[in-house]
Structure formats: C-alpha cells, structure tokens
Coordinates of C-alpha atoms in Angstrom, one line a residue:
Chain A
X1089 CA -12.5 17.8 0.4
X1090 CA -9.5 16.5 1.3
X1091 CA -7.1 14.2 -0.5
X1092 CA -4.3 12.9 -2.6
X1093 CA -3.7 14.1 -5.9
X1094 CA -1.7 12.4 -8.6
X1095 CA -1.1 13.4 -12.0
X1096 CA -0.9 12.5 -14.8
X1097 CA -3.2 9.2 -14.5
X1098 CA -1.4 7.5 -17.3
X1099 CA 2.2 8.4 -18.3
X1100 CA 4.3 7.5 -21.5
X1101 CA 7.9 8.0 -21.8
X1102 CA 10.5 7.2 -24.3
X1103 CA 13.5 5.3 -23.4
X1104 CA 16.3 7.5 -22.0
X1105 CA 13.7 10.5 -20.8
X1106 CA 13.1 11.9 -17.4
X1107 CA 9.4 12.3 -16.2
X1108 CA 8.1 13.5 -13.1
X1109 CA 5.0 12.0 -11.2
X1110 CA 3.0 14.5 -9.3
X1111 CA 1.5 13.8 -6.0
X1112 CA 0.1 16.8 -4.0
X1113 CA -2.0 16.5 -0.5
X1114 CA -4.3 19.0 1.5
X1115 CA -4.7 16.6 4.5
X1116 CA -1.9 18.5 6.6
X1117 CA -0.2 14.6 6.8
X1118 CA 3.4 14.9 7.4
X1119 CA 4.7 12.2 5.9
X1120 CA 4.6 11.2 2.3
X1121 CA 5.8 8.3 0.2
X1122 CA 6.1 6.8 -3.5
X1123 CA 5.2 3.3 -4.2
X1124 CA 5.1 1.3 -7.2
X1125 CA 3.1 -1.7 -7.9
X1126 CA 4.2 -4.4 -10.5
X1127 CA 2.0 -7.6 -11.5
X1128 CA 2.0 -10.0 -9.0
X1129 CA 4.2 -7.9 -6.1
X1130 CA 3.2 -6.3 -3.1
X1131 CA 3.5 -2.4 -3.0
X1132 CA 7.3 -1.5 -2.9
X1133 CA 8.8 1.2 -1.3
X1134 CA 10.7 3.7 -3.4
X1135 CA 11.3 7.0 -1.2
X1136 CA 9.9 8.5 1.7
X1137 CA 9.6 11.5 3.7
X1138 CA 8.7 12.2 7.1
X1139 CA 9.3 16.2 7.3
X1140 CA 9.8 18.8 4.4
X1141 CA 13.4 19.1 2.9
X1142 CA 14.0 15.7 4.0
X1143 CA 14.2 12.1 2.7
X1144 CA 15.1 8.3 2.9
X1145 CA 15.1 5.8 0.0
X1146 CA 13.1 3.1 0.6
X1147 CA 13.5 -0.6 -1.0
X1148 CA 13.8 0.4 -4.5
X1149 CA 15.1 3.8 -5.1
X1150 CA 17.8 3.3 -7.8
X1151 CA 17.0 5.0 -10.3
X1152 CA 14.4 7.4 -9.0
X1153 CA 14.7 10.8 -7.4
X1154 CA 12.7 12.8 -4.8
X1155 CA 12.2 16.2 -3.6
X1156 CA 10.3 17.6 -0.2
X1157 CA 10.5 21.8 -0.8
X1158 CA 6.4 22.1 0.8
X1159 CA 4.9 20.0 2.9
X1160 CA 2.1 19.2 0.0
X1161 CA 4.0 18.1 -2.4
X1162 CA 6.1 15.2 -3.2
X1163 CA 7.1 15.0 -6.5
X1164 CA 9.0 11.2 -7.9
X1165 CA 11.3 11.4 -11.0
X1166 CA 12.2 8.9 -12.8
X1167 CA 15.6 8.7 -14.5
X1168 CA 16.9 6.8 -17.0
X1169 CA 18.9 4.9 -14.8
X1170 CA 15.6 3.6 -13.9
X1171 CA 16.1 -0.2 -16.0
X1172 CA 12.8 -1.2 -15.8
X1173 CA 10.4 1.8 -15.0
X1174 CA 6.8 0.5 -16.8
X1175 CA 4.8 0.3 -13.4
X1176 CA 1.7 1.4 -11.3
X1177 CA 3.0 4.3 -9.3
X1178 CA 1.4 4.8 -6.1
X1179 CA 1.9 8.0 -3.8
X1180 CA 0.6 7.8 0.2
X1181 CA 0.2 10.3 3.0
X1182 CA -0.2 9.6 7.0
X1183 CA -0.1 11.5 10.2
X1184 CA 3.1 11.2 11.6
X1185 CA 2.2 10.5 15.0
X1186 CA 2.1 7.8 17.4
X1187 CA -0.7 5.2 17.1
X1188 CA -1.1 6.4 13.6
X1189 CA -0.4 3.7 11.1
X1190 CA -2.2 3.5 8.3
X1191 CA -1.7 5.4 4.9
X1192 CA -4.0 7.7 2.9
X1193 CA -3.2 6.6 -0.9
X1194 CA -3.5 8.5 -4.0
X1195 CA -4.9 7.2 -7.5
X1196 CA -1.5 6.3 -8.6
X1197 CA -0.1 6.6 -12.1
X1198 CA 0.7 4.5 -14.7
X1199 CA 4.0 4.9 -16.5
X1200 CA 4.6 3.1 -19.3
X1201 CA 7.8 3.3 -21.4
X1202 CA 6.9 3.2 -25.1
Chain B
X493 CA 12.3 -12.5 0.5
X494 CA 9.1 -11.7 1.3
X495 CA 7.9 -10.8 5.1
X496 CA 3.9 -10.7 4.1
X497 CA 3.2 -13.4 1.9
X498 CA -0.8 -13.9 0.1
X499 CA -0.3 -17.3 -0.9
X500 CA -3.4 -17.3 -3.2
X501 CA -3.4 -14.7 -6.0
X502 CA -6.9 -15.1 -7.2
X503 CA -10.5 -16.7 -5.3
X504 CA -13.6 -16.8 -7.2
X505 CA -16.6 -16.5 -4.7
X506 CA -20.2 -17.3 -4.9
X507 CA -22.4 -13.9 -3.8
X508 CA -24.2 -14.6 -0.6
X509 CA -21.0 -16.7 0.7
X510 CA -18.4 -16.3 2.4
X511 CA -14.6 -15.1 1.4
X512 CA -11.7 -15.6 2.9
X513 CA -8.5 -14.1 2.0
X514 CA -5.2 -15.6 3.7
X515 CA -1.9 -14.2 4.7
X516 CA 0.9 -15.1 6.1
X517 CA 3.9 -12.9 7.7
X518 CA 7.4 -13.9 8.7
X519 CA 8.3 -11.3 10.7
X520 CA 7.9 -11.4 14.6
X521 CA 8.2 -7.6 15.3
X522 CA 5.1 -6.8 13.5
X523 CA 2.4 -5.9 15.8
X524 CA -0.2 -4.0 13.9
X525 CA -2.0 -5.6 10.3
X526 CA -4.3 -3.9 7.7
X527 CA -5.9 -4.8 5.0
X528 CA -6.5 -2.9 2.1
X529 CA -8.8 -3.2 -1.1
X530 CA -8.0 -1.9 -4.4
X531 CA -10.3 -1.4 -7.7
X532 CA -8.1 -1.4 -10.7
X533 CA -6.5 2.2 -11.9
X534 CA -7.6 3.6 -8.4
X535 CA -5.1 3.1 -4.7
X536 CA -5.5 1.1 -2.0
X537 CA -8.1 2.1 0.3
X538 CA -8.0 0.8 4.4
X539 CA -10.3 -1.7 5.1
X540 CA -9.9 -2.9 8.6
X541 CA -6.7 -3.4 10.5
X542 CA -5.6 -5.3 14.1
X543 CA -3.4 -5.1 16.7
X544 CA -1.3 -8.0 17.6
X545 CA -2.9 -8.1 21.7
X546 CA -6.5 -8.8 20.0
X547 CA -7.0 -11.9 18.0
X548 CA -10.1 -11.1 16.6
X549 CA -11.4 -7.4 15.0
X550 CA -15.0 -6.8 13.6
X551 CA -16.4 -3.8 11.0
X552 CA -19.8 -5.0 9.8
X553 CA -19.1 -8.0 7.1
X554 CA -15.8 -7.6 7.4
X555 CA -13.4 -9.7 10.6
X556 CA -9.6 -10.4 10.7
X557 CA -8.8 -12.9 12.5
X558 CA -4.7 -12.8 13.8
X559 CA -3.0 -16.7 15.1
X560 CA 0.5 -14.5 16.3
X561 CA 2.0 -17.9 17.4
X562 CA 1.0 -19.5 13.4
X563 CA 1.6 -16.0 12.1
X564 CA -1.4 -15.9 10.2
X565 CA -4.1 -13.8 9.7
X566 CA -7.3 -14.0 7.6
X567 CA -9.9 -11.0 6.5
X568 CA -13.6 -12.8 6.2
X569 CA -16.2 -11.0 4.1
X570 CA -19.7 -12.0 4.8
X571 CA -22.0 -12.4 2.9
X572 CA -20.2 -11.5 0.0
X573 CA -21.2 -9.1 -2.7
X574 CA -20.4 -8.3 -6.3
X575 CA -19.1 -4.7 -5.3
X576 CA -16.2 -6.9 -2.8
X577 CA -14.3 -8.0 -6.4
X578 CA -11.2 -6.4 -5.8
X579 CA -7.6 -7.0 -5.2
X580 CA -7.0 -7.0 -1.5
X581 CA -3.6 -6.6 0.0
X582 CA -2.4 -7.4 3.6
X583 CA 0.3 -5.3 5.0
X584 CA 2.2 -5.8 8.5
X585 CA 3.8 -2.9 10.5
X586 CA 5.9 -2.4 13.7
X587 CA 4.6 0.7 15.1
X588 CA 8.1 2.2 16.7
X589 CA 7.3 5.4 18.4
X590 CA 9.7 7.8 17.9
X591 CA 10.4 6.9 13.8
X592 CA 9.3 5.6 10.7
X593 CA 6.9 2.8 11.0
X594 CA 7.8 1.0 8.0
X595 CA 4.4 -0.8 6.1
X596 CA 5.4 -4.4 4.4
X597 CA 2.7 -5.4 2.0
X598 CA 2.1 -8.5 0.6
X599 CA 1.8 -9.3 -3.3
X600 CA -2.7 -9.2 -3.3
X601 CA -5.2 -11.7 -3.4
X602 CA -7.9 -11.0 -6.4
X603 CA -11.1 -11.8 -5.5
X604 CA -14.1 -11.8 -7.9
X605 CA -17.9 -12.5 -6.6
X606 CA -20.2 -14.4 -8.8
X607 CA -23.8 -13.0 -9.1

C-alpha cells in the first residue's frame, strides 16, 4: 500500500532543542516537500526537493534544515533559530513529470514547543 | 500578500443543500486549480482540480467552477453531507514544464454540515 509516512504524530520540544520530522514515501515520487500549517494560513512552503541530494528553500525556510540522501526520505529539522516553530507540519510527494500537478500529502505532525 | 485568497473561513450548511466554497487568486499565470479537503490531525487530500481552458469540471457532487477574467473559482458540493465537514483549501499552480511547479494555497474555508 503505498504512501506517506510521518512520524512522530505529535512532537514536543523544549526551547533551544533540535528535532527532526520524519517523512518517508514508497510511491517512487520524485519530488518531496515540507509544509507547515498555522491557524488561519494557507499551507507554506518550507523546503523542497525535486531529485535526491538536492534542494531549494521555499517561503519559509529560516530556521529549518533539509536533507535528500534516498529518494524515500525527506527528513525536516528544526533549529532553534526557528522563532516560532509550534505548528502543523505537513510533508508531500508528486511525480515529477509534466501534466503532473497535484501532491500526495502525509499526516503531518504537530510540534509543539513546551 | 496573498495570491489565493478564501475570503470566508468558516460556512455552516444545512445536509441535503448545497455548499459553496469561494476563492479568489491574484495571480494571472496560474493555469491549473485544486481543491483539497482536510479532516483535522490528518493532510490534505485532492478533491477535484481544473484547468484554466475549461470553465466548468464535474466528479459526482462535487463541480468547480473557474471565471479566469473575475479570477474566481468556486467548488459546489451537492447535496451535502455530514461526512463533507472539513476544512477545504484551494490552491493555484502554473504548470512550467521543465521545473518546479510551485502550488500557492489559500488560508481554508471550514465547512461544517448540519444533520
């Protein structure tokens, strides 16, 4: 069956600590990409990646950091830089191809800084 | 400044009628709209989508309806059911060929139907 997978669901970090969100995919998609979801916002762009080893910072990336080693796996830190991290964290998949648009989305994560 | 705007954040619906969920883009280069529906805790899940040469796409009870020279669109839901109550967010794309086809969402529309 295939999918996103994040992990953990629900996330709780102490001020000036890293954490890193999972999001792992078995649907052969070539791009990947983190969201994040704040009351009342649209979906906003933190990172992205269209191939493995590489990336682009989206909207919002201050503060976060990315990696792309296997194509599966996209995993999102987020630093301490990050000012204001308590959000819904979304991670999204699609076939890079042309006519292809729309995204596969994970469960997402919610981080909240305690 | 927002490119895909959902003026409404929340519509309360009587089951059996009809829904209708607004949005509005600024953008001209966008040629391709979704919409997605989200239960809380979970992600987004596509719903129906259009291109911007058709001005009218169907799936069952779902239709979005795209006015490119108002540059407006509108996702119907009829009849709607208890099961639609979810936040529903319209996104925008320009589908460039050879790169990244960025996705703009807007900020949701909550709807909840009445039984």
């Amino acid at each position: 069956d295939g999918g996103i997978t994040q992990s953990p669901k629900y996330l709780f970090r102490k001020e000036g600590q890293n954490v890193t969100l999972s999001c792992e995919q078995n649907l052969n998609h070539d791009a990947m990409y983190w969201y994040r979801q704040d009351p009342g916002q649209g979906l906003r762009l933190i990172y992205y990646s269209q191939i493995v080893n590489d990336f682009q910072k989206g909207d919002i990336a201050e503060g976060y950091s990315v990696s792309r080693e296997k194509k599966e796996s996209f995993p999102l830190t987020v630093t301490s830089a990050q000012k204001n991290p308590t959000a819904f964290y979304l991670c999204a998949s699609r076939i890079r191809s042309t006519g292809m648009v729309g995204y596969t989305f994970g469960s997402g994560t919610r981080l909240t800084v305690v | 400044d927002q490119q895909v705007k959902q003026n409404s954040p929340s519509l309360s619906v009587q089951e059996g009628r009809i829904s209708i969920l607004n949005c509005d883009y600024t953008n001209s280069m966008f040629d391709y709209f979704l919409w997605y529906k989200k239960y809380p805790a979970e992600g987004p899940t596509f719903l129906i989508s259009i291109s911007s040469i058709k001005d009218k796409n169907e799936d069952g009870r779902f239709t979005v309806f795209l006015n490119k020279s108002a540059k407006h669109l509108s996702l119907h839901i009829v009849p709607s059911q208890p099961g639609d109550s979810a936040v529903y967010f319209c996104a925008a794309s320009t589908r460039l060929k050879t790169s990244y086809d960025k996705v703009i969402f807007g900020p949701g529309t909550s709807l909840s139907v009445i039984p």
